[in-house]
Amino acid sequence: MANSIPPPPQWVTDLNTPPITKPKSAGIPDPPGYTGATTGGSKKQIAASKSAARAPPTTEEMDVLKLKKAWEVALAPVKQLPMTAIMMYMSGNSLQIFSIMMVVMAFKNPVMGLVATNQAFEKFESEGTKAQLLMVKAVYVAMQILALALGVWKVNGMGLLPTTRSDWLAWETARDPMEIAIPAF
């Protein structure tokens, strides 16, 4: 008996064969901007439209696109601030594990962002964008400092910043009294 190969499953056959084109319904028009192969154009026109690809972008267009993307990266920390502020407000001012984790993240993320500023923008640098990226980087650093200020606000709200006079009592000298009152019995 010869080893015959079993026929492939139906899903393999369906996958390898192109779908059957259904006749176009006369009552449903094509959507705007759709140019199908059945729109009455000749095969030469269809082949010409497929071969006429877009021209590659010029260096100026690429620089403008890189600058737009760099601004998106620079303004990304500000988009996180409202949610971070709401989370910090909701976590309360008491010393609990959740509020401590929020404070750690409020300081860690901006510091890591400040350390990696050049790495965040190196993919956007080119000869045409080098001078313009300086302003974008300055805005990015300002946004990270704003995020740090939010963390400082939370730490102050928790009472961990020494901002009152009673926080510095250990370094104050005791006053010498001008006179002493001794009760007499």
PDB file of C-alpha atoms in Angstrom:
ATOM      1  CA  MET A   1       0.000   0.000   0.000  1.00  0.00           C
ATOM      2  CA  ALA A   2       1.344   3.415  -0.921  1.00  0.00           C
ATOM      3  CA  ASN A   3       1.625   6.132   1.671  1.00  0.00           C
ATOM      4  CA  SER A   4      -0.900   8.683   0.544  1.00  0.00           C
ATOM      5  CA  ILE A   5      -0.842  12.145   2.060  1.00  0.00           C
ATOM      6  CA  PRO A   6      -4.125  12.988   3.734  1.00  0.00           C
ATOM      7  CA  PRO A   7      -5.883  16.084   2.410  1.00  0.00           C
ATOM      8  CA  PRO A   8      -5.208  19.266   4.366  1.00  0.00           C
ATOM      9  CA  PRO A   9      -7.837  20.503   6.783  1.00  0.00           C
ATOM     10  CA  GLN A  10     -10.528  22.843   5.509  1.00  0.00           C
ATOM     11  CA  TRP A  11      -9.041  25.885   7.287  1.00  0.00           C
ATOM     12  CA  VAL A  12      -5.736  25.416   5.428  1.00  0.00           C
ATOM     13  CA  THR A  13      -7.564  25.274   2.131  1.00  0.00           C
ATOM     14  CA  ASP A  14      -9.585  28.383   3.017  1.00  0.00           C
ATOM     15  CA  LEU A  15      -6.441  30.215   4.080  1.00  0.00           C
ATOM     16  CA  ASN A  16      -4.505  29.437   0.903  1.00  0.00           C
ATOM     17  CA  THR A  17      -7.266  30.210  -1.579  1.00  0.00           C
ATOM     18  CA  PRO A  18      -8.284  33.807  -2.215  1.00  0.00           C
ATOM     19  CA  PRO A  19     -11.793  34.744  -1.153  1.00  0.00           C
ATOM     20  CA  ILE A  20     -14.522  34.518  -3.748  1.00  0.00           C
ATOM     21  CA  THR A  21     -15.470  37.966  -4.956  1.00  0.00           C
ATOM     22  CA  LYS A  22     -19.109  38.694  -4.514  1.00  0.00           C
ATOM     23  CA  PRO A  23     -20.931  40.710  -7.159  1.00  0.00           C
ATOM     24  CA  LYS A  24     -21.288  44.338  -6.209  1.00  0.00           C
ATOM     25  CA  SER A  25     -24.704  45.230  -4.974  1.00  0.00           C
ATOM     26  CA  ALA A  26     -26.206  47.977  -7.093  1.00  0.00           C
ATOM     27  CA  GLY A  27     -27.981  49.588  -4.157  1.00  0.00           C
ATOM     28  CA  ILE A  28     -24.892  50.227  -1.983  1.00  0.00           C
ATOM     29  CA  PRO A  29     -22.462  52.891  -3.210  1.00  0.00           C
ATOM     30  CA  ASP A  30     -18.757  52.765  -2.459  1.00  0.00           C
ATOM     31  CA  PRO A  31     -17.601  54.822   0.527  1.00  0.00           C
ATOM     32  CA  PRO A  32     -15.880  58.155  -0.157  1.00  0.00           C
ATOM     33  CA  GLY A  33     -12.244  57.741  -1.045  1.00  0.00           C
ATOM     34  CA  TYR A  34     -12.563  54.057  -1.968  1.00  0.00           C
ATOM     35  CA  THR A  35     -10.999  53.141  -5.267  1.00  0.00           C
ATOM     36  CA  GLY A  36     -11.670  49.507  -5.894  1.00  0.00           C
ATOM     37  CA  ALA A  37     -10.558  47.377  -8.819  1.00  0.00           C
ATOM     38  CA  THR A  38     -14.144  47.081  -9.988  1.00  0.00           C
ATOM     39  CA  THR A  39     -14.805  50.818 -10.363  1.00  0.00           C
ATOM     40  CA  GLY A  40     -14.664  50.731 -14.114  1.00  0.00           C
ATOM     41  CA  GLY A  41     -11.018  51.698 -14.589  1.00  0.00           C
ATOM     42  CA  SER A  42      -8.899  49.809 -17.033  1.00  0.00           C
ATOM     43  CA  LYS A  43      -6.152  47.509 -15.882  1.00  0.00           C
ATOM     44  CA  LYS A  44      -3.531  49.966 -17.122  1.00  0.00           C
ATOM     45  CA  GLN A  45      -4.945  52.778 -14.980  1.00  0.00           C
ATOM     46  CA  ILE A  46      -5.062  50.523 -11.940  1.00  0.00           C
ATOM     47  CA  ALA A  47      -1.475  49.376 -12.507  1.00  0.00           C
ATOM     48  CA  ALA A  48      -0.332  52.989 -12.946  1.00  0.00           C
ATOM     49  CA  SER A  49      -2.007  54.077  -9.731  1.00  0.00           C
ATOM     50  CA  LYS A  50      -0.387  51.213  -7.829  1.00  0.00           C
ATOM     51  CA  SER A  51       3.070  51.956  -9.227  1.00  0.00           C
ATOM     52  CA  ALA A  52       2.833  55.696  -8.494  1.00  0.00           C
ATOM     53  CA  ALA A  53       3.973  55.456  -4.899  1.00  0.00           C
ATOM     54  CA  ARG A  54       4.468  58.387  -2.608  1.00  0.00           C
ATOM     55  CA  ALA A  55       7.754  60.166  -2.881  1.00  0.00           C
ATOM     56  CA  PRO A  56      10.008  59.787   0.131  1.00  0.00           C
ATOM     57  CA  PRO A  57       9.791  62.734   2.530  1.00  0.00           C
ATOM     58  CA  THR A  58      12.395  65.455   2.290  1.00  0.00           C
ATOM     59  CA  THR A  59      14.787  66.186   5.128  1.00  0.00           C
ATOM     60  CA  GLU A  60      12.803  69.312   6.041  1.00  0.00           C
ATOM     61  CA  GLU A  61       9.601  67.300   6.344  1.00  0.00           C
ATOM     62  CA  MET A  62      11.380  64.702   8.471  1.00  0.00           C
ATOM     63  CA  ASP A  63      12.799  67.440  10.701  1.00  0.00           C
ATOM     64  CA  VAL A  64       9.340  68.930  11.206  1.00  0.00           C
ATOM     65  CA  LEU A  65       7.949  65.485  12.038  1.00  0.00           C
ATOM     66  CA  LYS A  66      10.809  64.785  14.444  1.00  0.00           C
ATOM     67  CA  LEU A  67      10.230  68.119  16.151  1.00  0.00           C
ATOM     68  CA  LYS A  68       6.506  67.378  16.571  1.00  0.00           C
ATOM     69  CA  LYS A  69       7.289  64.008  18.117  1.00  0.00           C
ATOM     70  CA  ALA A  70       9.885  65.619  20.392  1.00  0.00           C
ATOM     71  CA  TRP A  71       7.259  68.083  21.658  1.00  0.00           C
ATOM     72  CA  GLU A  72       4.957  65.149  22.395  1.00  0.00           C
ATOM     73  CA  VAL A  73       7.709  63.534  24.466  1.00  0.00           C
ATOM     74  CA  ALA A  74       8.449  66.839  26.221  1.00  0.00           C
ATOM     75  CA  LEU A  75       4.820  67.395  27.230  1.00  0.00           C
ATOM     76  CA  ALA A  76       4.143  63.793  28.281  1.00  0.00           C
ATOM     77  CA  PRO A  77       5.008  64.394  31.982  1.00  0.00           C
ATOM     78  CA  VAL A  78       2.353  67.120  32.209  1.00  0.00           C
ATOM     79  CA  LYS A  79      -0.304  64.727  30.965  1.00  0.00           C
ATOM     80  CA  GLN A  80       0.430  62.455  33.929  1.00  0.00           C
ATOM     81  CA  LEU A  81       0.234  65.213  36.543  1.00  0.00           C
ATOM     82  CA  PRO A  82      -3.552  65.401  36.997  1.00  0.00           C
ATOM     83  CA  MET A  83      -3.864  61.677  37.636  1.00  0.00           C
ATOM     84  CA  THR A  84      -0.879  61.717  39.970  1.00  0.00           C
ATOM     85  CA  ALA A  85      -2.343  64.674  41.875  1.00  0.00           C
ATOM     86  CA  ILE A  86      -5.704  62.926  42.245  1.00  0.00           C
ATOM     87  CA  MET A  87      -4.015  59.739  43.438  1.00  0.00           C
ATOM     88  CA  MET A  88      -1.968  61.679  45.964  1.00  0.00           C
ATOM     89  CA  TYR A  89      -5.013  63.547  47.231  1.00  0.00           C
ATOM     90  CA  MET A  90      -6.989  60.330  47.598  1.00  0.00           C
ATOM     91  CA  SER A  91      -4.188  58.512  49.424  1.00  0.00           C
ATOM     92  CA  GLY A  92      -4.428  60.900  52.365  1.00  0.00           C
ATOM     93  CA  ASN A  93      -1.817  62.593  54.519  1.00  0.00           C
ATOM     94  CA  SER A  94      -1.181  59.861  57.036  1.00  0.00           C
ATOM     95  CA  LEU A  95       1.896  57.649  56.964  1.00  0.00           C
ATOM     96  CA  GLN A  96       0.666  54.455  55.367  1.00  0.00           C
ATOM     97  CA  ILE A  97       2.275  52.116  52.891  1.00  0.00           C
ATOM     98  CA  PHE A  98       0.123  53.342  49.990  1.00  0.00           C
ATOM     99  CA  SER A  99       0.866  57.028  50.570  1.00  0.00           C
ATOM    100  CA  ILE A 100       4.557  56.273  51.048  1.00  0.00           C
ATOM    101  CA  MET A 101       4.621  54.354  47.747  1.00  0.00           C
ATOM    102  CA  MET A 102       2.901  57.295  46.038  1.00  0.00           C
ATOM    103  CA  VAL A 103       5.550  59.683  47.371  1.00  0.00           C
ATOM    104  CA  VAL A 104       8.384  57.397  46.289  1.00  0.00           C
ATOM    105  CA  MET A 105       6.938  57.175  42.774  1.00  0.00           C
ATOM    106  CA  ALA A 106       6.331  60.928  42.713  1.00  0.00           C
ATOM    107  CA  PHE A 107      10.041  61.481  43.263  1.00  0.00           C
ATOM    108  CA  LYS A 108      11.446  58.509  41.374  1.00  0.00           C
ATOM    109  CA  ASN A 109       9.784  59.097  37.995  1.00  0.00           C
ATOM    110  CA  PRO A 110      10.815  62.763  37.543  1.00  0.00           C
ATOM    111  CA  VAL A 111      14.357  62.092  38.750  1.00  0.00           C
ATOM    112  CA  MET A 112      14.707  59.202  36.312  1.00  0.00           C
ATOM    113  CA  GLY A 113      13.273  61.431  33.582  1.00  0.00           C
ATOM    114  CA  LEU A 114      15.766  64.189  34.366  1.00  0.00           C
ATOM    115  CA  VAL A 115      18.670  61.745  34.312  1.00  0.00           C
ATOM    116  CA  ALA A 116      17.564  60.317  30.944  1.00  0.00           C
ATOM    117  CA  THR A 117      16.772  63.627  29.230  1.00  0.00           C
ATOM    118  CA  ASN A 118      19.364  63.265  26.477  1.00  0.00           C
ATOM    119  CA  GLN A 119      18.454  59.629  25.893  1.00  0.00           C
ATOM    120  CA  ALA A 120      14.789  60.555  25.493  1.00  0.00           C
ATOM    121  CA  PHE A 121      15.580  63.020  22.709  1.00  0.00           C
ATOM    122  CA  GLU A 122      18.542  61.423  20.953  1.00  0.00           C
ATOM    123  CA  LYS A 123      16.316  59.717  18.368  1.00  0.00           C
ATOM    124  CA  PHE A 124      14.990  63.128  17.310  1.00  0.00           C
ATOM    125  CA  GLU A 125      18.376  64.779  16.846  1.00  0.00           C
ATOM    126  CA  SER A 126      19.602  65.623  13.397  1.00  0.00           C
ATOM    127  CA  GLU A 127      21.487  68.510  11.864  1.00  0.00           C
ATOM    128  CA  GLY A 128      18.265  70.422  11.215  1.00  0.00           C
ATOM    129  CA  THR A 129      16.697  69.895  14.646  1.00  0.00           C
ATOM    130  CA  LYS A 130      19.706  70.237  16.946  1.00  0.00           C
ATOM    131  CA  ALA A 131      19.173  73.926  17.713  1.00  0.00           C
ATOM    132  CA  GLN A 132      15.400  73.598  18.075  1.00  0.00           C
ATOM    133  CA  LEU A 133      15.651  70.617  20.419  1.00  0.00           C
ATOM    134  CA  LEU A 134      17.305  72.795  23.066  1.00  0.00           C
ATOM    135  CA  MET A 135      13.995  74.542  23.756  1.00  0.00           C
ATOM    136  CA  VAL A 136      12.146  71.221  23.734  1.00  0.00           C
ATOM    137  CA  LYS A 137      14.599  69.777  26.261  1.00  0.00           C
ATOM    138  CA  ALA A 138      14.217  72.871  28.462  1.00  0.00           C
ATOM    139  CA  VAL A 139      10.436  72.411  28.480  1.00  0.00           C
ATOM    140  CA  TYR A 140      10.897  68.714  29.284  1.00  0.00           C
ATOM    141  CA  VAL A 141      13.135  69.558  32.247  1.00  0.00           C
ATOM    142  CA  ALA A 142      10.621  72.177  33.437  1.00  0.00           C
ATOM    143  CA  MET A 143       7.811  69.621  33.285  1.00  0.00           C
ATOM    144  CA  GLN A 144       9.869  67.123  35.269  1.00  0.00           C
ATOM    145  CA  ILE A 145      10.586  69.800  37.894  1.00  0.00           C
ATOM    146  CA  LEU A 146       6.856  70.503  38.041  1.00  0.00           C
ATOM    147  CA  ALA A 147       6.262  66.801  38.706  1.00  0.00           C
ATOM    148  CA  LEU A 148       8.889  66.953  41.473  1.00  0.00           C
ATOM    149  CA  ALA A 149       7.082  69.951  42.960  1.00  0.00           C
ATOM    150  CA  LEU A 150       3.944  67.829  43.158  1.00  0.00           C
ATOM    151  CA  GLY A 151       5.906  65.283  45.190  1.00  0.00           C
ATOM    152  CA  VAL A 152       7.199  68.029  47.483  1.00  0.00           C
ATOM    153  CA  TRP A 153       3.605  69.234  47.967  1.00  0.00           C
ATOM    154  CA  LYS A 154       2.589  65.742  49.028  1.00  0.00           C
ATOM    155  CA  VAL A 155       5.517  65.399  51.439  1.00  0.00           C
ATOM    156  CA  ASN A 156       4.638  68.775  52.949  1.00  0.00           C
ATOM    157  CA  GLY A 157       1.016  67.698  53.306  1.00  0.00           C
ATOM    158  CA  MET A 158       2.140  64.571  55.126  1.00  0.00           C
ATOM    159  CA  GLY A 159       4.096  66.719  57.581  1.00  0.00           C
ATOM    160  CA  LEU A 160       7.484  65.333  56.614  1.00  0.00           C
ATOM    161  CA  LEU A 161       9.042  68.650  55.620  1.00  0.00           C
ATOM    162  CA  PRO A 162      10.487  70.702  58.470  1.00  0.00           C
ATOM    163  CA  THR A 163       8.645  73.934  57.755  1.00  0.00           C
ATOM    164  CA  THR A 164       7.472  74.995  61.222  1.00  0.00           C
ATOM    165  CA  ARG A 165       9.443  76.381  64.144  1.00  0.00           C
ATOM    166  CA  SER A 166       8.678  73.335  66.267  1.00  0.00           C
ATOM    167  CA  ASP A 167      10.571  71.176  63.782  1.00  0.00           C
ATOM    168  CA  TRP A 168      13.804  72.983  64.676  1.00  0.00           C
ATOM    169  CA  LEU A 169      13.538  72.971  68.501  1.00  0.00           C
ATOM    170  CA  ALA A 170      16.562  70.725  68.873  1.00  0.00           C
ATOM    171  CA  TRP A 171      18.799  73.481  67.529  1.00  0.00           C
ATOM    172  CA  GLU A 172      17.306  76.364  69.497  1.00  0.00           C
ATOM    173  CA  THR A 173      18.962  77.556  72.672  1.00  0.00           C
ATOM    174  CA  ALA A 174      17.023  77.759  75.866  1.00  0.00           C
ATOM    175  CA  ARG A 175      16.160  81.259  76.987  1.00  0.00           C
ATOM    176  CA  ASP A 176      17.627  82.568  80.196  1.00  0.00           C
ATOM    177  CA  PRO A 177      14.809  83.917  82.387  1.00  0.00           C
ATOM    178  CA  MET A 178      15.084  87.517  83.584  1.00  0.00           C
ATOM    179  CA  GLU A 179      13.597  86.581  86.957  1.00  0.00           C
ATOM    180  CA  ILE A 180      12.351  83.500  88.686  1.00  0.00           C
ATOM    181  CA  ALA A 181       9.112  83.229  90.616  1.00  0.00           C
ATOM    182  CA  ILE A 182       9.210  80.833  93.556  1.00  0.00           C
ATOM    183  CA  PRO A 183       5.922  80.008  95.224  1.00  0.00           C
ATOM    184  CA  ALA A 184       5.845  80.535  98.987  1.00  0.00           C
ATOM    185  CA  PHE A 185       3.658  78.335 101.144  1.00  0.00           C
TER     186      PHE A 185
END
